Amino acid sequence: MAEITASMVKELREKTDAPMMECKKALTEADGDMARAEELLRVKLGNKATKAAARVTAEGVVGIWLADDAKLGAIVEVNCETDFVAKNDDFLAFTRDVAALIGRNNPADVAALSALPLGGGSVEETRKALIGKIGENMSVRRFERVAAKGRLASYVHGGSKIGVLIDLVGGDEQLGRDLAMHIAASKPKALDASGVPAELLDAERRIAIEKARESGKPEAMLEKIAEGTVQKYLKEVTLLGQVFVKAEDGKQTIEQLLKARGASVASFTLYVVGEGIEKKQTDFAAEVAAQAAAAAAGR
């Protein structure tokens, strides 16, 4: 049996917002497996235990560059330590310049991007100089360059904390912007069911079966119930299955909207700043106490 530490319970609580004792019970039952413990909490508490996937836990901005003809574009996430620096003009200018370099040069990865010329030196040299000037670490986390099959549309939201780049075939400029705004608001995981990772579907299926079993449903019905749950989940997490946020009847899906407009989506990219990064939590009181103790010892 794995040892369940206070830090493990705290981590699970921060991820799910579930009560401490429920987190401890779930970790004990899962023998310390964090992912399995999250599943157990979802079985017991429902969707209240799904906070982790959407939580933003690092600072920075998303930058987007588009060619004049909207046939080529780039999206990049650049991270820093504080929200204050994320609003700094030099930091924002660096992000814009990097996005443009990606679009025009098509680097293979962050290392190749870092070697590209920028500001009298390389991207890496400019980054280090900016760190020295601002006094805070920063890094280029990820990027994507898109050559459109149709035309690209983009949208940034919340002080550039969320950025969307979408390749729309057919339709018009307004439809492209509406779809980009929808993606920023609804955060689909994939364009359609084929793009949803199998492990996510397997987890939804397991959770549905356990919940149905606990509620007393007959064993013979469990698979059918699970399949219905998975189909509902796919409608929630795929762009084509989602209900359009601006639908007047509150029912029209993105797939139906596109069909009505004679358009299709070739691809989209959604970046949420800090997604998947755990931000270091500082215990200010403990830090002050430690500094005071160190000062006293040095006297």
Short mmCIF file of C-alpha atoms in Angstrom, two decimals, residues 68-234:
data_model
loop_
_atom_site.label_atom_id
_atom_site.label_comp_id
_atom_site.label_asym_id
_atom_site.label_seq_id
_atom_site.Cartn_x
_atom_site.Cartn_y
_atom_site.Cartn_z
CA ASP A 68 -1.71 39.64 -45.45
CA ASP A 69 -3.61 37.11 -47.56
CA ALA A 70 -4.53 35.00 -44.48
CA LYS A 71 -3.09 31.92 -46.17
CA LEU A 72 -0.25 31.52 -43.69
CA GLY A 73 -0.17 32.02 -39.94
CA ALA A 74 1.59 31.21 -36.69
CA ILE A 75 0.61 30.95 -33.04
CA VAL A 76 3.04 30.90 -30.11
CA GLU A 77 2.91 30.78 -26.32
CA VAL A 78 5.60 32.69 -24.45
CA ASN A 79 5.72 32.26 -20.66
CA CYS A 80 6.99 34.44 -17.85
CA GLU A 81 6.82 34.35 -14.06
CA THR A 82 4.25 37.05 -13.25
CA ASP A 83 1.20 38.63 -14.79
CA PHE A 84 2.88 42.02 -14.37
CA VAL A 85 5.61 41.07 -16.86
CA ALA A 86 3.00 39.52 -19.19
CA LYS A 87 1.74 43.10 -19.69
CA ASN A 88 5.20 44.58 -20.23
CA ASP A 89 5.58 46.30 -23.63
CA ASP A 90 9.01 44.76 -24.31
CA PHE A 91 7.75 41.28 -23.47
CA LEU A 92 4.72 41.74 -25.76
CA ALA A 93 6.91 43.07 -28.57
CA PHE A 94 9.21 40.04 -28.21
CA THR A 95 6.18 37.73 -28.48
CA ARG A 96 4.93 39.51 -31.62
CA ASP A 97 8.39 39.34 -33.22
CA VAL A 98 8.74 35.64 -32.43
CA ALA A 99 5.30 34.87 -33.90
CA ALA A 100 6.28 36.66 -37.13
CA LEU A 101 9.60 34.79 -37.31
CA ILE A 102 7.77 31.47 -36.98
CA GLY A 103 5.37 32.38 -39.77
CA ARG A 104 8.08 33.56 -42.15
CA ASN A 105 10.81 30.99 -41.43
CA ASN A 106 9.01 27.77 -40.43
CA PRO A 107 11.47 26.59 -37.74
CA ALA A 108 11.29 22.88 -36.91
CA ASP A 109 11.20 23.32 -33.13
CA VAL A 110 11.97 25.72 -30.28
CA ALA A 111 15.71 25.09 -30.61
CA ALA A 112 15.65 26.03 -34.30
CA LEU A 113 13.53 29.08 -33.51
CA SER A 114 15.99 30.17 -30.82
CA ALA A 115 18.78 30.28 -33.40
CA LEU A 116 16.93 32.58 -35.83
CA PRO A 117 18.16 36.21 -36.08
CA LEU A 118 16.28 38.83 -34.07
CA GLY A 119 17.18 42.30 -32.85
CA GLY A 120 20.86 42.27 -33.79
CA GLY A 121 21.41 38.78 -32.40
CA SER A 122 19.47 35.55 -32.19
CA VAL A 123 16.09 34.89 -30.59
CA GLU A 124 17.91 33.22 -27.71
CA GLU A 125 20.26 36.18 -27.23
CA THR A 126 17.34 38.60 -27.36
CA ARG A 127 15.47 36.47 -24.81
CA LYS A 128 18.44 36.49 -22.43
CA ALA A 129 18.90 40.24 -22.84
CA LEU A 130 15.22 40.76 -22.05
CA ILE A 131 15.55 38.60 -18.94
CA GLY A 132 18.45 40.77 -17.83
CA LYS A 133 16.48 43.96 -18.49
CA ILE A 134 13.20 42.90 -16.88
CA GLY A 135 14.68 40.68 -14.17
CA GLU A 136 12.34 37.75 -14.69
CA ASN A 137 12.73 34.44 -16.47
CA MET A 138 10.77 33.84 -19.68
CA SER A 139 10.63 31.10 -22.29
CA VAL A 140 9.05 30.15 -25.60
CA ARG A 141 6.94 27.14 -24.68
CA ARG A 142 5.28 25.99 -27.91
CA PHE A 143 4.24 27.15 -31.36
CA GLU A 144 2.51 26.05 -34.53
CA ARG A 145 2.76 27.31 -38.10
CA VAL A 146 -0.26 26.79 -40.38
CA ALA A 147 -0.44 26.87 -44.15
CA ALA A 148 -4.16 27.24 -44.80
CA LYS A 149 -6.28 25.09 -47.05
CA GLY A 150 -8.82 27.92 -46.96
CA ARG A 151 -8.28 31.18 -45.09
CA LEU A 152 -7.07 31.68 -41.55
CA ALA A 153 -9.00 33.53 -38.87
CA SER A 154 -7.75 34.31 -35.38
CA TYR A 155 -8.92 35.51 -31.99
CA VAL A 156 -7.18 36.36 -28.72
CA HIS A 157 -9.01 36.80 -25.43
CA GLY A 158 -8.41 37.81 -21.83
CA GLY A 159 -5.27 39.87 -22.24
CA SER A 160 -3.92 37.35 -24.77
CA LYS A 161 -4.27 34.47 -22.29
CA ILE A 162 -6.26 32.47 -24.85
CA GLY A 163 -5.44 32.36 -28.54
CA VAL A 164 -7.11 30.62 -31.48
CA LEU A 165 -6.02 30.07 -35.06
CA ILE A 166 -8.56 28.41 -37.38
CA ASP A 167 -8.36 27.31 -41.02
CA LEU A 168 -11.80 27.87 -42.58
CA VAL A 169 -12.59 26.56 -46.06
CA GLY A 170 -15.47 28.53 -47.58
CA GLY A 171 -17.63 30.91 -45.57
CA ASP A 172 -16.47 34.46 -44.96
CA GLU A 173 -14.34 36.54 -42.63
CA GLN A 174 -17.14 37.05 -40.08
CA LEU A 175 -17.83 33.32 -39.88
CA GLY A 176 -14.14 32.67 -39.30
CA ARG A 177 -14.02 35.16 -36.44
CA ASP A 178 -17.24 33.80 -34.91
CA LEU A 179 -15.83 30.28 -34.97
CA ALA A 180 -12.53 31.41 -33.46
CA MET A 181 -14.43 33.15 -30.65
CA HIS A 182 -16.54 30.01 -30.13
CA ILE A 183 -13.39 27.90 -29.79
CA ALA A 184 -11.93 30.33 -27.24
CA ALA A 185 -15.14 30.14 -25.19
CA SER A 186 -15.95 26.43 -25.50
CA LYS A 187 -12.41 24.98 -25.69
CA PRO A 188 -12.99 21.89 -27.82
CA LYS A 189 -10.34 19.18 -27.56
CA ALA A 190 -10.56 18.15 -31.22
CA LEU A 191 -12.31 18.89 -34.50
CA ASP A 192 -14.28 15.63 -34.47
CA ALA A 193 -14.35 12.24 -32.73
CA SER A 194 -11.32 10.95 -34.64
CA GLY A 195 -9.12 13.52 -32.91
CA VAL A 196 -10.10 12.69 -29.32
CA PRO A 197 -7.44 10.51 -27.62
CA ALA A 198 -8.60 6.96 -26.95
CA GLU A 199 -7.49 7.18 -23.32
CA LEU A 200 -9.95 10.00 -22.68
CA LEU A 201 -12.81 7.97 -24.12
CA ASP A 202 -11.75 4.92 -22.10
CA ALA A 203 -11.76 7.02 -18.92
CA GLU A 204 -15.25 8.36 -19.65
CA ARG A 205 -16.47 4.83 -20.33
CA ARG A 206 -15.02 3.49 -17.06
CA ILE A 207 -16.48 6.35 -15.05
CA ALA A 208 -19.92 5.91 -16.62
CA ILE A 209 -19.93 2.18 -15.88
CA GLU A 210 -18.91 2.69 -12.25
CA LYS A 211 -21.50 5.42 -11.70
CA ALA A 212 -24.24 3.29 -13.28
CA ARG A 213 -23.19 0.26 -11.24
CA GLU A 214 -23.21 2.27 -7.99
CA SER A 215 -26.70 3.57 -8.78
CA GLY A 216 -27.96 0.00 -9.08
CA LYS A 217 -28.34 -0.32 -12.85
CA PRO A 218 -28.41 -3.92 -14.19
CA GLU A 219 -25.07 -5.26 -15.46
CA ALA A 220 -26.62 -5.92 -18.87
CA MET A 221 -27.31 -2.20 -19.31
CA LEU A 222 -23.90 -0.89 -18.30
CA GLU A 223 -22.23 -0.97 -21.73
CA LYS A 224 -25.20 0.74 -23.38
CA ILE A 225 -25.22 3.43 -20.69
CA ALA A 226 -21.47 3.89 -21.09
CA GLU A 227 -21.77 4.26 -24.86
CA GLY A 228 -24.46 6.92 -24.44
CA THR A 229 -22.21 8.79 -22.01
CA VAL A 230 -19.28 8.65 -24.43
CA GLN A 231 -21.41 10.01 -27.28
CA LYS A 232 -22.59 12.86 -25.05
CA TYR A 233 -18.97 13.56 -24.07
CA LEU A 234 -17.93 13.68 -27.74
#
